[in-house]
Short mmCIF file of C-alpha atoms in Angstrom, two decimals:
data_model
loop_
_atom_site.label_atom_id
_atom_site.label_comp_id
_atom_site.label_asym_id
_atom_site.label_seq_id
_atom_site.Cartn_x
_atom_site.Cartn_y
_atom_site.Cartn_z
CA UNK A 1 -12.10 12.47 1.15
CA UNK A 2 -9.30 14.98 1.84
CA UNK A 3 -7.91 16.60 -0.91
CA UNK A 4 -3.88 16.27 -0.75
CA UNK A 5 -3.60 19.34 -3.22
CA UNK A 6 -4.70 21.18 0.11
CA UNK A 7 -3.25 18.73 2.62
CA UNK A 8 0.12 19.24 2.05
CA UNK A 9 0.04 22.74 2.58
CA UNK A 10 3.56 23.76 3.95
CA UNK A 11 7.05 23.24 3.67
CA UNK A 12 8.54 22.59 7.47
CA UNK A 13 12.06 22.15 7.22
CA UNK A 14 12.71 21.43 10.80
CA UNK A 15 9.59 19.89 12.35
CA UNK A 16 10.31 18.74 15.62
CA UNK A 17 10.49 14.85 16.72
CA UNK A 18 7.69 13.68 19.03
CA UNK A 19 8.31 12.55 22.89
CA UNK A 20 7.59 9.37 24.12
CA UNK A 21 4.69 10.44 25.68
CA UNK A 22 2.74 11.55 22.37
CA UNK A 23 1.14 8.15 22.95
CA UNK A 24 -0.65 7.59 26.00
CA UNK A 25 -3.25 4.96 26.94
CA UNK A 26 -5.81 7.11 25.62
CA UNK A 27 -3.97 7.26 22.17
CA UNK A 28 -5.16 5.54 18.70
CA UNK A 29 -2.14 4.84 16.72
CA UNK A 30 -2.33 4.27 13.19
CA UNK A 31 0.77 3.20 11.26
CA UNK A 32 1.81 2.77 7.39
CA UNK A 33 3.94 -0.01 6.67
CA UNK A 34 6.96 0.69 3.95
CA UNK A 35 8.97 3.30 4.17
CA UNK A 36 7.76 3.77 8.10
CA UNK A 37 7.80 0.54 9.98
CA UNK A 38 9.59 -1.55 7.13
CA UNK A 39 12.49 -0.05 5.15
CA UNK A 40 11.71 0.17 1.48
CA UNK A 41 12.74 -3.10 -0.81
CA UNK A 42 13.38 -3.12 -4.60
CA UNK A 43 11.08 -6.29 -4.52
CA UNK A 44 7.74 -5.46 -2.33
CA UNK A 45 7.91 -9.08 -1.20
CA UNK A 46 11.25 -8.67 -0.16
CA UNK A 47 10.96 -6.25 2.89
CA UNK A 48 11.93 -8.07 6.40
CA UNK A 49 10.77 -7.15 9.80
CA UNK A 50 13.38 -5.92 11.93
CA UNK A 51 14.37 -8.00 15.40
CA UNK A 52 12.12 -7.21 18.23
CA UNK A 53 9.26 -4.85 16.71
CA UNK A 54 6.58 -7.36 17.11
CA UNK A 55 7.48 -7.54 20.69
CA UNK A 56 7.11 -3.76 20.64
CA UNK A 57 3.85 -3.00 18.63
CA UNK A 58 2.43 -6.26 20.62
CA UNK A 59 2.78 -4.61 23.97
CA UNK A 60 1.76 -0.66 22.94
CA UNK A 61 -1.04 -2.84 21.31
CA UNK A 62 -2.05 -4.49 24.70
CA UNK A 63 -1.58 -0.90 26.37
CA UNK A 64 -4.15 0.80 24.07
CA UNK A 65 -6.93 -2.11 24.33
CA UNK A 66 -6.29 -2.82 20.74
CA UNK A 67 -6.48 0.47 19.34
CA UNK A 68 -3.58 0.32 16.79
CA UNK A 69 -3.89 -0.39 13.10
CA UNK A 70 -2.11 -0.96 10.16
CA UNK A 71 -2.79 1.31 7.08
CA UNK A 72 -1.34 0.46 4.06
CA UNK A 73 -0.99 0.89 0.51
CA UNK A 74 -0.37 -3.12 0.10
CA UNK A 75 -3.76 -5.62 0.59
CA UNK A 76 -4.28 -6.91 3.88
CA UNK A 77 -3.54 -10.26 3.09
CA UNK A 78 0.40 -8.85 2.44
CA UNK A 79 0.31 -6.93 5.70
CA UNK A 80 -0.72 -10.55 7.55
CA UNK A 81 2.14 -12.10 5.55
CA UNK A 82 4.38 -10.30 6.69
CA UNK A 83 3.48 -9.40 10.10
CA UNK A 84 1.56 -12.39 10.62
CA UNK A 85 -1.08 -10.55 13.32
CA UNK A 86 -4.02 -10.93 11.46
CA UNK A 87 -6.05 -10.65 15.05
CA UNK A 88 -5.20 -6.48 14.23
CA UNK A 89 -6.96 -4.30 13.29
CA UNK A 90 -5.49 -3.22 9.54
CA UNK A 91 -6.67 -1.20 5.98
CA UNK A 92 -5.26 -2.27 3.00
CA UNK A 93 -5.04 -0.93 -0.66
CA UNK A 94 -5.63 3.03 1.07
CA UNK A 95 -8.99 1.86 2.68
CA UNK A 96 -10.47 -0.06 -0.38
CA UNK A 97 -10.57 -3.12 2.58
CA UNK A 98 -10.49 -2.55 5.82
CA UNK A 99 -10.79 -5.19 9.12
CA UNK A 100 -11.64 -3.69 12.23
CA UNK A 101 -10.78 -4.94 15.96
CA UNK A 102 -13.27 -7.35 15.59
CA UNK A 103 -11.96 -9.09 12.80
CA UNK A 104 -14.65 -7.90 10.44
CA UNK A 105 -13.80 -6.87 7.16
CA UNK A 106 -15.19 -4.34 4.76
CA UNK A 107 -14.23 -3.77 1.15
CA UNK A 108 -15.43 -1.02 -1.67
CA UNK A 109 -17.65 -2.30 -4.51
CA UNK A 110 -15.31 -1.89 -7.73
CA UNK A 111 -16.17 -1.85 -11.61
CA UNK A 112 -14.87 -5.62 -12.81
CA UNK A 113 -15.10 -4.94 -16.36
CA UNK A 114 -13.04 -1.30 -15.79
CA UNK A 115 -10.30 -3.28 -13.88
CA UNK A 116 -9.93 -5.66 -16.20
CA UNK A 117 -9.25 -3.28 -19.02
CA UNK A 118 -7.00 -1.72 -16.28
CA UNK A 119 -4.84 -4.78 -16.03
CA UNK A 120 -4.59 -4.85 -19.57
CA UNK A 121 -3.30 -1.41 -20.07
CA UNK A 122 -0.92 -1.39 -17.22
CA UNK A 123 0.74 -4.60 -17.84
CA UNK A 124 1.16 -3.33 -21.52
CA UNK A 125 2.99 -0.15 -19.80
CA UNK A 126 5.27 -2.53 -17.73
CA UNK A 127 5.94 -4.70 -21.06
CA UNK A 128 7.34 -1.80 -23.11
CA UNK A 129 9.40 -0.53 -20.31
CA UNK A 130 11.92 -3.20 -18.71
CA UNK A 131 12.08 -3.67 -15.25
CA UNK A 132 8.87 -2.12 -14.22
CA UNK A 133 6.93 -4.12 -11.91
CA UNK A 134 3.44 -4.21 -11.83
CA UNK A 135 1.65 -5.32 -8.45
CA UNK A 136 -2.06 -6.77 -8.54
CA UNK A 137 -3.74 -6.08 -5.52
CA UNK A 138 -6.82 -7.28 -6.16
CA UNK A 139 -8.91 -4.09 -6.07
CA UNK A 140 -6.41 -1.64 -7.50
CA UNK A 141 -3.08 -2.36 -9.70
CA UNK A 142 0.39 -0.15 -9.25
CA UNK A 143 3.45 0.58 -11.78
CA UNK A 144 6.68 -0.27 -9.46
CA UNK A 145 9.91 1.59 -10.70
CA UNK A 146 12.11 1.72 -7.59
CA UNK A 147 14.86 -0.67 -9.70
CA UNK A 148 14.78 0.95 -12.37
CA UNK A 149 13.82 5.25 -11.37
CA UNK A 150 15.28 5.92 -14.90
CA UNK A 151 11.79 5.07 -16.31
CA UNK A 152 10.22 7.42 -13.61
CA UNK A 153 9.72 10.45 -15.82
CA UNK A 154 7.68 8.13 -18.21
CA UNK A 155 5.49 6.85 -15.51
CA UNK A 156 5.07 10.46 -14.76
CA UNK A 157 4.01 11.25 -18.15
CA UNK A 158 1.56 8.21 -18.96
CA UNK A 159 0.15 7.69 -15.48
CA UNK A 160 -2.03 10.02 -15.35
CA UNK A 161 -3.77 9.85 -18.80
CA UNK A 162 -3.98 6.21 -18.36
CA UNK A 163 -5.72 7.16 -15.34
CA UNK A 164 -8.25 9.86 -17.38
CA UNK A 165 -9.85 7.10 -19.56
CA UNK A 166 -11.22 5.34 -16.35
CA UNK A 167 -14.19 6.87 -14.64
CA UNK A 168 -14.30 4.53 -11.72
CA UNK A 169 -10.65 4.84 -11.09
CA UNK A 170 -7.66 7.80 -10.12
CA UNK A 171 -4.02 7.65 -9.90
CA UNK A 172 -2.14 7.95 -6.63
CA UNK A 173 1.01 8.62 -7.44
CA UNK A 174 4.05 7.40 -4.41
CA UNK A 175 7.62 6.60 -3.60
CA UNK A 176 8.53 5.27 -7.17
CA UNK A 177 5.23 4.06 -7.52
CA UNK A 178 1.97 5.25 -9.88
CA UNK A 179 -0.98 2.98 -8.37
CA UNK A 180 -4.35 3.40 -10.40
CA UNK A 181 -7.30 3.00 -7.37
CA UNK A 182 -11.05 3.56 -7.37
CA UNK A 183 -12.20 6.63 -6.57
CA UNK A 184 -13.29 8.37 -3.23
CA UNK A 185 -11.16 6.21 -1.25
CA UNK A 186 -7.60 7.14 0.79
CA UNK A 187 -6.06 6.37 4.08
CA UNK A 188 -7.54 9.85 5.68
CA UNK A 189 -10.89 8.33 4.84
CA UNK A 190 -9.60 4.38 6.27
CA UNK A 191 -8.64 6.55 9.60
CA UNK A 192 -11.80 7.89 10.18
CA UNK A 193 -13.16 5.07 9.59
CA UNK A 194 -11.33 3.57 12.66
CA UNK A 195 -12.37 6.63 14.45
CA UNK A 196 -15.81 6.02 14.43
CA UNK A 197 -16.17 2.66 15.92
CA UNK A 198 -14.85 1.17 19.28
CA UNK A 199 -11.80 0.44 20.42
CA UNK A 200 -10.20 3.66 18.07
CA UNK A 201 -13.10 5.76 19.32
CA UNK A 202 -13.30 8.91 21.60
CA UNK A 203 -9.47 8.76 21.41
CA UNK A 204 -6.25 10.51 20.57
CA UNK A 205 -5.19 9.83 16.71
CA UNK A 206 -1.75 9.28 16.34
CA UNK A 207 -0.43 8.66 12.39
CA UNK A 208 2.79 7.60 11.19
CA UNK A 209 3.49 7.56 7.48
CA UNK A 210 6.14 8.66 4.79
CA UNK A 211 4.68 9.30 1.81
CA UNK A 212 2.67 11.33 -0.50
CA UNK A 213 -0.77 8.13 0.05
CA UNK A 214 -0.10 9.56 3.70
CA UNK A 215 -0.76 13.06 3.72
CA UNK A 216 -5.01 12.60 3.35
CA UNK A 217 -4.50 10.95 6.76
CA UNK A 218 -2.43 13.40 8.03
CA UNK A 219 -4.72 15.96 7.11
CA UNK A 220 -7.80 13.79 8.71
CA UNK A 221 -5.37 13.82 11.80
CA UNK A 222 -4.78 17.03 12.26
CA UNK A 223 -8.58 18.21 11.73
CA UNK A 224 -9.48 15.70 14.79
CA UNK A 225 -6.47 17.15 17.02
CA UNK A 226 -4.22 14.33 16.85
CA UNK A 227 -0.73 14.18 15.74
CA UNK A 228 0.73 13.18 12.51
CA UNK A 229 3.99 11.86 12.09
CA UNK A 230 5.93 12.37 8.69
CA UNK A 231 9.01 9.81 8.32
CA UNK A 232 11.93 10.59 6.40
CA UNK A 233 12.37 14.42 5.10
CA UNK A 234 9.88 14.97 2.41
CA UNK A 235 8.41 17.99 1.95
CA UNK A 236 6.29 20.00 1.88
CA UNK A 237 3.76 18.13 4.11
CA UNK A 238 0.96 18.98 6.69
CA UNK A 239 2.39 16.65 9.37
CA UNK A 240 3.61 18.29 12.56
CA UNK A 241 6.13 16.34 13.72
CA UNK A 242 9.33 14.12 11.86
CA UNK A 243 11.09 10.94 12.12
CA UNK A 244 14.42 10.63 9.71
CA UNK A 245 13.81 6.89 8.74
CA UNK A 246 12.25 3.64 9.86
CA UNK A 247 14.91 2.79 11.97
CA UNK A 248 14.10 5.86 13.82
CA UNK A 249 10.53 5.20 14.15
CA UNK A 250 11.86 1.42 15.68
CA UNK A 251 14.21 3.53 18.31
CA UNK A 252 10.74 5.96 19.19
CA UNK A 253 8.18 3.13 19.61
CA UNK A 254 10.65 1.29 21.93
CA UNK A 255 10.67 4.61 24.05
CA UNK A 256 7.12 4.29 23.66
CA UNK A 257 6.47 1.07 24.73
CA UNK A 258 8.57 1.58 27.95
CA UNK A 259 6.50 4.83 28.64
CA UNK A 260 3.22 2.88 28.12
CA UNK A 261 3.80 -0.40 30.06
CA UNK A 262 6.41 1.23 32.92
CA UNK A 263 3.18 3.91 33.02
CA UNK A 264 0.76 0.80 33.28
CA UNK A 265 2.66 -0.97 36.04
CA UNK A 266 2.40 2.24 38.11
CA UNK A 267 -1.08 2.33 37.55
CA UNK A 268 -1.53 -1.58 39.43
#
């Protein structure tokens, strides 16, 4: 696992935007979901795909022989809800599942008895504070307080000895967010995951992602000499190059697309 105390290991103000051409047909592109592909919602279940991206990831898909996955802090099952491509390859809850081009899924053994006490605790936390959200994801449970960021600096504060009295378990802390997960597991780790098995394998990693959960797979990125992608302008982080938002990341994968399929059709 990638440490992000070392991963995010610079402040660069003015990274530069990637070309069209960072993704070629040799390319494995990896991409979170909110906050890069989906523009954040108070209400997780609330986020809407924009008009014509499933068009677009469908065809860079075809281009790359099905090496593009989703990797996400939400559970699979959400990602398939609201993308409804559950033939992709995807890793939910920062790798604790993960289903590879084949369809196969994998998931990390967790404690039952530690994340039930868990539950307990963090739905006690959400009860004293109103307007928190908690989110079950099956695995691994989060404290939401994007409605209400005035109870941030409390999350701050009790997140992270709620998180001490679990051995099995460790706070990853996000965009208004304070998610208590099992140990050992992040996307970095879900990536190279990906990287070791066919279709992702042998190629160029490409990772787009906007948060703080993102930066062990930028890390993991940049150590296999791909390219990481940070979205919006949070810093400091070890990615290399920036988009400002996720509508800018929907105006670069269209230019994508057209480089990959007009580059395809020149190939016939």
């Amino acid at each position: 696992m990638t440490d992000p105390g070392t991963a995010v290991t610079a402040t660069r103000a003015r990274l530069p935007r990637p070309s069209a051409d960072l993704v070629t047909p040799a390319s494995a592109l990896f991409l979170d979901a909110d906050g890069t592909l989906l523009a954040f919602a108070d209400d997780p279940d609330g986020v809407v795909v924009p008009d014509g991206m499933l068009d677009t990831l469908d065809a860079i898909h075809d281009v790359l022989g099905g090496a593009l996955a989703l990797v996400s802090g939400r559970a699979i099952a959400s990602l398939d809800g609201i993308f409804g491509r559950p033939g992709w390859a995807a890793a939910g809850q920062h790798g604790l599942e993960r289903r590879d081009a084949e369809g196969r899924t994998t998931t990390v053994p967790v404690d039952a008895g530690e994340l039930a006490r868990l539950r307990t605790m963090v739905h006690g936390v959400a009860d004293r504070l109103p307007g928190v959200r908690v989110e079950d994801k099956s695995w691994s449970v989060a404290l939401h307080c994007r409605e209400h960021p005035e109870h941030s600096p409390e999350l701050e504060r009790i997140a992270p000895a709620i998180a001490a009295r679990f051995d099995g378990f460790e706070l990853q802390p996000g965009s208004y967010v304070y998610e208590f997960k099992p140990r050992g597991m992040d996307k970095g780790v879900a990536v190279a995951a990906f990287l070791d098995n066919e279709p992702f394998m042998g190629r160029h990693p490409v990772y787009l992602g906007d948060d703080l959960t993102d930066e062990h797979a930028f890390a993991m990125v940049n150590e296999r000499g791909g390219a990481s992608v940070r979205v919006g302008a949070r810093t400091p982080s070890s990615a290399v190059f920036t988009l400002s938002s996720p509508a800018d990341v929907h105006a670069w994968l269209d230019s994508v697309k057209t480089a990959l399929t007009q580059g395809a059709a020149g190939r016939q």
